Coordinates of C-alpha atoms and ligand atoms in Angstrom, one line a residue:
M27 CA -22.1 -23.4 37.5
K28 CA -21.0 -20.4 39.4
K29 CA -21.3 -17.1 37.5
V30 CA -19.4 -13.8 37.6
V31 CA -21.1 -10.8 36.2
I32 CA -18.9 -7.9 35.0
I33 CA -20.5 -4.5 34.6
G34 CA -18.9 -2.2 32.1
G35 CA -16.9 -3.0 29.0
G36 CA -14.1 -0.4 29.2
I37 CA -10.6 -1.5 29.6
T38 CA -11.1 -2.6 33.2
G39 CA -14.1 -4.7 32.4
L40 CA -12.4 -6.1 29.3
S41 CA -9.3 -7.0 31.3
A42 CA -11.6 -8.8 33.8
A43 CA -13.5 -10.6 31.0
Y44 CA -10.2 -11.7 29.4
E45 CA -9.0 -13.2 32.7
M46 CA -12.4 -15.0 33.1
Q47 CA -12.1 -16.3 29.6
K48 CA -8.6 -17.7 30.3
A49 CA -9.8 -19.3 33.5
I50 CA -12.5 -21.1 31.6
E51 CA -10.1 -22.1 28.8
T52 CA -7.8 -23.6 31.4
G53 CA -10.5 -25.8 32.8
K54 CA -12.0 -23.8 35.6
L55 CA -15.7 -24.5 36.1
V56 CA -17.1 -21.0 36.1
D57 CA -19.1 -18.8 33.8
Y58 CA -19.2 -15.0 33.2
L59 CA -21.2 -12.4 31.5
L60 CA -20.1 -8.8 30.6
V61 CA -22.8 -6.2 30.4
E62 CA -22.0 -2.9 28.7
K63 CA -24.6 -0.1 28.2
E64 CA -23.1 1.3 25.0
D65 CA -23.3 -0.5 21.7
R66 CA -19.5 -0.7 21.5
L67 CA -16.8 -2.0 23.9
G68 CA -13.8 0.0 25.0
G69 CA -15.3 2.7 27.1
K70 CA -13.0 5.7 27.1
I71 CA -10.6 4.0 24.7
L72 CA -12.0 5.0 21.4
T73 CA -10.0 5.0 18.2
E74 CA -11.5 5.8 14.8
K75 CA -10.0 5.6 11.4
I76 CA -11.4 8.3 9.1
D77 CA -10.0 9.0 5.6
G78 CA -6.7 7.3 6.6
F79 CA -6.3 9.4 9.8
I80 CA -6.1 7.5 13.1
L81 CA -8.1 9.6 15.6
E82 CA -8.0 9.1 19.3
G83 CA -11.1 10.2 21.2
G84 CA -9.7 9.2 24.7
P85 CA -6.3 8.0 25.7
D86 CA -3.7 8.1 22.9
C87 CA -1.0 6.3 24.9
F88 CA 0.0 4.5 28.1
L89 CA 3.0 4.9 30.4
S90 CA 5.5 2.1 29.6
E91 CA 6.9 2.2 33.2
K92 CA 3.7 0.4 34.3
P93 CA 4.1 -3.1 32.9
W94 CA 0.5 -4.2 32.5
V95 CA -0.4 -2.9 29.0
G96 CA 2.8 -4.5 27.6
Q97 CA 2.1 -7.8 29.4
M98 CA -1.5 -7.8 28.1
A99 CA -0.3 -7.1 24.6
E100 CA 2.1 -10.1 24.8
K101 CA -0.7 -12.4 26.0
L102 CA -3.0 -11.2 23.2
G103 CA -0.2 -11.8 20.6
I104 CA 0.0 -8.1 19.7
G105 CA 3.3 -7.3 21.4
N106 CA 4.8 -6.6 18.0
R107 CA 2.1 -3.9 17.4
L108 CA 3.3 -1.7 20.3
M109 CA 4.8 1.5 19.1
G110 CA 7.1 4.1 20.7
S111 CA 6.8 7.8 20.4
N112 CA 8.9 9.7 17.9
E113 CA 11.8 10.6 20.2
A114 CA 13.5 12.9 17.7
S115 CA 10.7 15.4 18.2
K116 CA 10.2 14.9 21.9
R117 CA 9.7 18.6 22.9
T118 CA 6.8 20.2 24.7
Y119 CA 6.1 23.9 24.8
V120 CA 4.3 26.0 27.4
F121 CA 2.2 28.9 26.1
C122 CA 3.0 31.6 28.5
D123 CA 3.0 35.4 28.5
G124 CA 1.6 35.2 24.9
R125 CA 4.3 32.9 23.4
L126 CA 5.5 29.4 23.2
N127 CA 8.4 28.5 25.5
M128 CA 10.1 25.2 25.3
L129 CA 9.9 23.1 28.5
P130 CA 13.6 22.9 29.4
D131 CA 15.4 19.7 28.5
G132 CA 15.9 17.6 31.6
L133 CA 12.7 18.6 33.4
M134 CA 11.7 15.3 34.9
G135 CA 8.1 15.7 36.1
L136 CA 8.4 18.9 37.9
V137 CA 12.0 19.3 38.7
P138 CA 14.9 20.4 36.6
T139 CA 17.8 17.9 36.5
K140 CA 19.9 19.7 33.9
I141 CA 21.1 23.1 35.2
V142 CA 22.2 24.7 31.9
P143 CA 19.0 24.3 29.8
F144 CA 16.9 25.3 32.8
A145 CA 19.0 28.4 33.5
L146 CA 18.8 29.4 29.9
S147 CA 15.0 28.8 29.6
P148 CA 12.9 32.0 29.6
L149 CA 9.9 30.0 30.8
I150 CA 10.5 30.7 34.5
S151 CA 11.7 34.2 35.7
W152 CA 15.0 34.5 37.6
P153 CA 13.2 35.0 40.9
G154 CA 11.1 32.0 40.1
K155 CA 14.2 29.9 39.4
I156 CA 15.8 31.0 42.6
R157 CA 12.6 30.1 44.5
M158 CA 12.6 26.6 42.9
A159 CA 16.2 26.2 44.1
F160 CA 15.1 26.8 47.7
D161 CA 13.6 23.3 47.5
W162 CA 17.1 22.0 48.3
F163 CA 16.9 23.6 51.8
I164 CA 13.2 23.6 52.7
P165 CA 12.6 21.0 55.5
R166 CA 10.3 18.2 54.7
K167 CA 6.7 18.3 55.9
K168 CA 6.2 16.7 59.3
T169 CA 2.6 15.5 59.3
G170 CA 1.4 12.7 57.1
E171 CA -1.8 14.5 56.2
D172 CA -3.0 14.7 52.6
E173 CA -2.5 18.0 50.9
T174 CA -3.3 19.4 47.4
L175 CA -0.9 19.3 44.5
G176 CA -1.1 23.1 44.5
S177 CA -0.1 23.4 48.2
F178 CA 2.8 20.9 47.8
V179 CA 4.3 22.6 44.7
T180 CA 3.9 26.1 46.1
R181 CA 5.5 25.0 49.4
R182 CA 8.5 23.3 47.8
L183 CA 9.1 25.0 44.5
G184 CA 7.0 28.3 44.6
K185 CA 4.0 29.7 42.9
E186 CA 5.6 30.2 39.5
A187 CA 6.5 26.6 39.2
L188 CA 3.0 25.7 40.1
D189 CA 1.4 28.1 37.5
K190 CA 3.8 27.4 34.6
I191 CA 4.8 23.8 35.0
A192 CA 2.8 21.7 37.6
E193 CA -0.7 23.0 36.8
P194 CA -0.6 22.7 33.0
L195 CA 1.7 19.6 32.8
I196 CA 0.6 17.5 35.7
G197 CA -2.8 18.9 36.6
G198 CA -3.6 18.6 32.9
I199 CA -3.1 14.9 32.7
H200 CA -6.0 14.5 35.2
A201 CA -8.0 17.4 33.8
G202 CA -7.8 18.5 37.4
D203 CA -7.6 21.5 39.6
P204 CA -4.3 21.5 41.5
D205 CA -6.0 23.3 44.4
Q206 CA -8.3 20.3 44.8
M207 CA -6.2 17.3 43.7
S208 CA -4.9 15.0 46.3
L209 CA -1.2 14.6 46.4
K210 CA -1.5 11.2 48.1
A211 CA -3.9 9.8 45.6
S212 CA -2.4 11.3 42.4
F213 CA 1.3 11.8 43.0
P214 CA 2.4 9.5 45.9
R215 CA 5.9 9.5 44.3
F216 CA 6.4 13.2 45.2
I217 CA 5.6 12.3 48.8
Q218 CA 8.1 9.5 48.8
M219 CA 10.7 11.8 47.3
E220 CA 10.2 14.4 49.9
E221 CA 10.2 11.8 52.7
K222 CA 13.3 10.0 51.5
Y223 CA 15.5 12.9 50.3
G224 CA 14.0 15.9 52.0
S225 CA 14.0 17.7 48.6
L226 CA 12.6 17.1 45.1
L227 CA 15.8 18.3 43.5
K228 CA 18.0 15.9 45.6
A229 CA 15.6 13.1 44.8
M230 CA 15.7 13.7 41.1
L231 CA 19.5 14.0 41.0
A232 CA 19.7 10.7 43.0
G233 CA 17.2 9.1 40.6
R234 CA 19.2 10.2 37.6
K235 CA 22.4 8.8 39.0
N236 CA 20.7 5.4 39.8
A237 CA 18.6 5.2 36.7
P238 CA 19.2 2.1 34.6
K239 CA 20.9 2.7 31.3
P240 CA 18.3 2.7 28.4
K241 CA 18.4 -0.7 26.8
P242 CA 18.3 -1.2 23.0
A243 CA 15.1 -2.6 21.7
E244 CA 15.0 -6.5 21.7
P245 CA 14.9 -7.9 18.2
G246 CA 11.4 -7.7 16.7
K247 CA 10.2 -5.5 19.6
P248 CA 9.7 -1.7 19.5
K249 CA 12.0 0.6 21.3
K250 CA 10.6 1.4 24.7
T251 CA 9.7 5.0 25.1
F252 CA 8.1 6.8 28.1
F253 CA 4.8 7.0 26.2
M254 CA 3.7 4.1 24.0
T255 CA 0.7 3.2 21.9
F256 CA -0.3 0.6 19.3
A257 CA 0.2 0.8 15.6
D258 CA -3.5 1.3 15.0
G259 CA -4.1 3.4 18.1
M260 CA -5.2 2.4 21.6
G261 CA -8.4 0.9 20.2
E262 CA -6.3 -1.9 18.9
L263 CA -5.9 -3.1 22.5
T264 CA -9.6 -3.1 23.4
D265 CA -10.6 -4.5 19.9
T266 CA -8.1 -7.4 20.3
I267 CA -9.3 -8.3 23.7
A268 CA -12.9 -8.2 22.6
S269 CA -12.1 -10.4 19.6
Q270 CA -10.7 -13.1 21.8
L271 CA -13.8 -13.2 24.1
D272 CA -16.7 -15.6 23.7
K273 CA -19.3 -13.4 22.0
S274 CA -22.1 -15.3 23.8
K275 CA -20.8 -13.9 27.1
I276 CA -20.9 -10.3 26.1
L277 CA -24.0 -8.1 26.2
T278 CA -23.7 -4.7 24.6
G279 CA -26.4 -1.9 24.5
K280 CA -27.7 -3.1 27.9
T281 CA -27.7 -1.0 31.0
V282 CA -27.6 -2.4 34.5
S283 CA -30.2 -0.6 36.5
K284 CA -29.5 -2.1 39.9
I285 CA -27.9 -4.9 41.8
E286 CA -29.6 -6.7 44.8
K287 CA -28.0 -8.9 47.4
R288 CA -29.9 -12.0 48.1
P289 CA -30.2 -13.7 51.5
D290 CA -27.9 -16.6 50.4
G291 CA -25.1 -14.0 49.6
S292 CA -25.5 -14.2 45.9
Y293 CA -26.5 -11.2 43.8
M294 CA -29.3 -10.4 41.3
V295 CA -28.2 -8.0 38.5
H296 CA -31.1 -6.1 37.0
V297 CA -30.5 -5.3 33.3
E298 CA -32.9 -3.0 31.5
G299 CA -35.2 -4.8 29.0
M300 CA -34.4 -8.4 30.1
D301 CA -34.8 -10.8 33.0
P302 CA -32.5 -10.3 36.0
V303 CA -29.2 -12.2 35.9
E304 CA -28.2 -14.3 38.9
A305 CA -24.6 -13.9 39.9
D306 CA -22.3 -15.5 42.5
A307 CA -19.9 -12.6 42.2
V308 CA -20.2 -9.1 40.6
I309 CA -17.4 -6.9 39.3
V310 CA -18.6 -3.3 38.9
T311 CA -16.3 -1.4 36.5
A312 CA -18.7 1.4 35.6
P313 CA -17.2 4.9 36.6
A314 CA -17.9 5.8 40.2
H315 CA -20.9 8.2 39.6
E316 CA -22.6 5.5 37.5
A317 CA -21.7 2.7 39.9
A318 CA -23.2 4.8 42.7
K319 CA -26.6 4.5 41.0
I320 CA -26.6 0.8 40.8
V321 CA -25.1 -0.4 44.1
K322 CA -27.6 1.4 46.4
D323 CA -29.5 -1.8 47.2
V324 CA -26.2 -3.6 48.1
D325 CA -25.0 -0.8 50.4
K326 CA -26.2 2.8 50.7
T327 CA -23.0 4.1 52.3
M328 CA -21.0 2.5 49.5
A329 CA -23.2 4.3 47.0
D330 CA -22.8 7.6 48.8
N331 CA -19.0 7.3 48.8
L332 CA -19.0 6.4 45.1
A333 CA -21.2 9.5 44.4
G334 CA -18.7 11.6 46.4
I335 CA -15.9 11.1 43.8
P336 CA -16.2 14.1 41.5
Q337 CA -15.8 13.6 37.7
A338 CA -14.7 16.4 35.3
T339 CA -16.1 16.9 31.8
S340 CA -13.7 17.4 28.9
A341 CA -13.5 17.1 25.2
T342 CA -10.8 16.2 22.7
V343 CA -11.0 17.8 19.2
N344 CA -9.0 16.1 16.5
L345 CA -8.1 18.3 13.5
A346 CA -6.3 17.2 10.4
F347 CA -4.7 19.8 8.1
K348 CA -2.9 19.7 4.8
R349 CA 0.8 20.3 5.6
S350 CA 1.0 22.8 2.7
D351 CA -1.8 24.9 4.3
I352 CA 0.3 25.4 7.4
H353 CA 3.0 28.1 7.1
K354 CA 4.9 27.4 10.3
H355 CA 4.8 24.0 12.0
L356 CA 6.8 23.1 15.1
E357 CA 8.1 19.6 15.2
C358 CA 7.2 18.8 18.8
F359 CA 4.7 16.7 20.9
G360 CA 2.6 19.8 21.4
F361 CA 2.0 22.5 23.9
I362 CA 0.3 23.0 27.3
I363 CA -1.4 26.2 28.6
P364 CA -1.4 27.4 32.2
I365 CA -4.9 28.3 33.4
S366 CA -3.5 31.7 34.3
E367 CA -3.3 32.5 30.5
G368 CA -7.1 32.5 30.4
R369 CA -7.2 30.5 27.1
K370 CA -10.1 28.3 26.1
I371 CA -8.1 25.2 25.3
K372 CA -5.9 23.5 27.8
A373 CA -3.4 21.8 25.5
A374 CA -2.8 20.5 22.1
T375 CA -0.9 17.3 21.0
Y376 CA 0.7 17.2 17.6
S377 CA -0.4 13.6 17.1
S378 CA 1.3 13.3 13.7
T379 CA 4.6 14.3 15.2
K380 CA 4.3 12.3 18.4
W381 CA 3.5 9.1 16.4
N382 CA 4.7 8.1 13.0
N383 CA 1.6 6.8 11.2
R384 CA -1.3 8.9 12.3
T385 CA -2.0 10.5 8.8
P386 CA -2.3 9.1 5.3
G387 CA 1.2 10.2 4.4
E388 CA 3.5 13.1 5.0
D389 CA 1.3 15.7 3.4
Y390 CA -0.9 16.0 6.5
I391 CA -0.7 17.1 10.1
L392 CA -2.9 15.9 12.8
I393 CA -3.5 18.0 16.0
R394 CA -5.6 17.1 19.0
A395 CA -6.8 19.9 21.2
F396 CA -8.2 19.5 24.8
V397 CA -11.1 21.5 26.1
G398 CA -12.7 21.6 29.6
G399 CA -11.5 19.8 32.7
A400 CA -12.2 20.6 36.3
R401 CA -12.0 24.4 35.9
N402 CA -13.6 24.9 32.4
Q403 CA -16.2 22.3 32.0
E404 CA -18.9 24.6 30.6
L405 CA -16.9 25.1 27.4
V406 CA -17.6 21.5 26.4
Y407 CA -21.3 22.0 26.3
Q408 CA -21.4 24.3 23.2
D409 CA -22.7 22.8 20.0
D410 CA -20.2 21.2 17.6
E411 CA -20.0 24.2 15.3
A412 CA -19.3 26.7 18.2
L413 CA -16.8 24.3 19.8
L414 CA -14.9 23.8 16.6
K415 CA -14.8 27.5 15.9
M416 CA -13.6 28.2 19.4
V417 CA -10.7 25.7 19.1
L418 CA -9.7 27.0 15.6
D419 CA -9.7 30.6 17.0
E420 CA -7.5 29.6 19.8
L421 CA -5.1 27.8 17.5
R422 CA -5.0 30.9 15.3
D423 CA -4.1 33.1 18.3
I424 CA -1.6 30.7 19.9
I425 CA 0.3 29.1 16.9
G426 CA -0.9 31.4 14.1
L427 CA -2.8 28.5 12.4
T428 CA -5.3 29.8 9.9
A429 CA -5.8 26.7 7.7
K430 CA -9.2 24.9 7.5
P431 CA -9.1 21.3 8.7
V432 CA -9.7 18.6 6.1
V433 CA -11.1 16.3 8.8
H434 CA -12.3 17.1 12.3
K435 CA -13.9 15.1 15.0
I436 CA -15.1 16.1 18.5
Y437 CA -15.3 13.6 21.3
R438 CA -17.0 14.8 24.5
W439 CA -16.4 13.0 27.8
E440 CA -19.2 14.0 30.2
K441 CA -18.0 13.3 33.7
G442 CA -15.2 11.4 32.0
M443 CA -12.3 12.2 34.3
P444 CA -12.4 11.1 37.9
Q445 CA -11.0 13.7 40.2
Y446 CA -8.8 12.4 42.9
T447 CA -9.5 15.3 45.3
V448 CA -8.1 15.6 48.8
G449 CA -9.5 12.7 50.9
H450 CA -9.9 10.5 47.8
L451 CA -8.0 7.6 49.3
D452 CA -10.2 7.7 52.4
R453 CA -13.3 7.6 50.2
V454 CA -11.8 4.6 48.3
A455 CA -10.9 2.9 51.6
A456 CA -14.5 3.4 52.8
I457 CA -15.8 1.9 49.5
E458 CA -13.4 -1.1 49.8
A459 CA -14.5 -1.6 53.4
K460 CA -18.0 -2.0 52.2
T461 CA -17.1 -4.3 49.3
S462 CA -15.2 -6.5 51.8
A463 CA -18.3 -6.6 53.9
N464 CA -20.1 -8.0 50.8
P465 CA -18.1 -11.1 49.7
G466 CA -18.1 -11.6 46.0
F467 CA -18.7 -7.9 45.3
Y468 CA -15.9 -5.8 43.7
V469 CA -15.8 -2.2 42.5
V470 CA -12.8 -1.4 40.4
G471 CA -11.7 0.9 37.6
G472 CA -10.2 4.2 36.7
S473 CA -12.2 6.1 39.3
Y474 CA -10.3 4.7 42.3
R475 CA -6.6 3.8 42.4
G476 CA -5.1 5.0 39.2
V477 CA -6.6 6.4 36.0
G478 CA -4.0 5.0 33.6
V479 CA -4.9 2.3 31.2
G480 CA -2.3 0.0 32.7
D481 CA -3.7 0.5 36.2
C482 CA -7.1 -0.4 34.9
I483 CA -5.9 -3.7 33.3
N484 CA -4.2 -4.6 36.6
V485 CA -7.2 -3.9 38.9
G486 CA -9.6 -5.8 36.5
A487 CA -7.3 -8.9 36.7
Q488 CA -7.0 -8.6 40.4
A489 CA -10.8 -8.5 40.8
V490 CA -11.1 -11.7 38.8
E491 CA -8.5 -13.4 41.0
K492 CA -10.6 -12.5 44.1
A493 CA -13.9 -13.5 42.4
L494 CA -12.5 -16.9 41.3
A495 CA -11.4 -17.5 44.9
H496 CA -14.8 -16.4 46.2
V497 CA -16.7 -18.8 43.9
G498 CA -14.2 -21.6 44.6
A499 CA -12.8 -21.8 41.1
E500 CA -9.2 -20.8 41.9
Ligands
FAD615 C1 -9.9 12.4 27.1 C2 -9.2 11.3 27.9 C3 -7.8 11.1 27.7 C4 -7.2 10.1 28.4 N1 -5.8 9.9 28.2 C5 -5.2 8.9 28.8 C6 -3.9 8.5 28.4 O1 -3.3 9.1 27.4 N2 -3.3 7.4 29.0 C7 -3.9 6.8 30.0 O2 -3.3 5.8 30.5 N3 -5.2 7.1 30.4 C8 -5.8 8.1 29.8 N4 -7.1 8.4 30.2 C9 -7.7 7.7 31.3 C10 -8.2 6.3 30.8 O3 -8.7 6.4 29.5 C11 -9.3 5.8 31.7 O4 -8.9 5.9 33.1 C12 -9.7 4.3 31.4 O5 -9.9 4.1 30.1 C13 -10.9 3.9 32.3 O6 -11.3 2.6 32.0 P1 -12.5 2.0 32.8 O7 -12.8 0.7 32.1 O8 -12.2 2.0 34.2 O9 -13.7 2.9 32.6 P2 -14.5 3.3 31.3 O10 -13.7 3.3 30.1 O11 -15.3 4.5 31.6 O12 -15.5 2.1 31.1 C14 -16.6 1.9 31.9 C15 -17.8 1.3 31.1 O13 -18.9 1.1 31.9 C16 -20.1 1.3 31.1 N5 -21.2 1.5 32.0 C17 -21.4 2.6 32.8 N6 -22.6 2.4 33.5 C18 -23.1 1.2 33.1 C19 -24.3 0.5 33.5 N7 -25.1 1.0 34.4 N8 -24.5 -0.7 32.9 C20 -23.6 -1.2 32.0 N9 -22.5 -0.5 31.6 C21 -22.2 0.7 32.2 C22 -19.7 2.6 30.3 O14 -20.5 2.7 29.2 C23 -18.2 2.3 30.0 O15 -18.1 1.6 28.7 C24 -7.8 9.4 29.4 C25 -9.2 9.6 29.7 C26 -9.9 10.6 28.9 C27 -11.3 10.8 29.2

């Protein structure tokens, strides 16, 4: 029987395995094996329950506008476990000039759509606000060449908008450096907005006019919010997929060391500590820098292009406090910090405000701080004690928090955030040209065409569709 080997058991690999499993259950004559180097499945999706706190090591949510997580949840039978964020507290602050400033209401992505709250906000100076308004008149860029997020925002909205909004808010999502990040790869929507409307402000206003009215939640379904998660955290998604897979087809704690192409067009997957596995198709979902190490024997140029995708190191630090120990607590989603402030944390999410059930009752507060990213990676490499002290010192300085955490947990993600730097899409196209030249070989995941959990589910499923066609099990 034809066999598909999936390498990596993060959300991309799990999505692929789920589709393979469904193919088998609907009578397709095909087999699969998923090989994961860690002892657990889930990759960067990592939720832990400690003393009744729900701690997220990696993603804490997904974007509901991308349909794939919701669709997967329905297929898994956990659609009723989806959970919206707490809209009543949907405020984010920017720590700027030594104090917290609320991001003005109506700021969609980068661009203000409500004049009054923006005009009244002290976040951006008056010269900065006027410079942002110039966007209305600045002609669109003529060449279709890629540019950095930094150059785009400075060109259209000015340097202050870059420093105080775009860099911390948007660059932060990717743990990226706006002066390196590719606009084409990370924010194609901004390019389309400029192309179609000639101005971000005009595009946003048009978008607001044409936006569909928010629908009330369907009976038995959670209200759809911009960010969503699962009642038991994002790990509920990966745990549920894993629970529905045939255990005999999953190998954990096993590292793939290399893949060879055989003269008949099939592949030999070498797994440390066991006999090689023959495969008719291979889906590599390991992050690009890890994939680079194992695909060399299939194609050296593909490996070089994979190695050329930089990855940034970061850490998330979960901290739980007794509410009574905190004198002043802002009911908000958290705050972000521009790099120009020179602080040692990038942002903090107030997890217990953003979501309703993250603590064992109302008496506690859960905060998640972010350290590292493209410009500050060295901070992640301190030992736990020093890293914890640094984060607590920062929270003391920024929000006046002096309480001792009752629970804390540090998650480090070494090379955990792929950086879509300028030229990224060309690198990905070059990788895909090489996979096309090797039928039955697919390289997909968060390193290439979207870091979001939904994107990963989608590309995992697409790879299976192609693999099934390749092995003749459509
Ligand atoms: C701190 C952090 C916060 C994030 N927040 C969000 C968020 O809020 N929302 C969102 O949508 N996205 C978020 N992301 C991004 C998202 O989590 C990732 O893009 C996504 O989980 C990647 O999934 P993946 O399966 O492609 O890769 P991974 O999760 O990295 O899985 C790849 C797997 O391959 C395994 N592997 C590697 N090499 C080998 C080998 N040689 N042999 C066998 N196995 C191997 C690894 O152990 C790993 O389990 C966040 C990421 C991080 C790090």
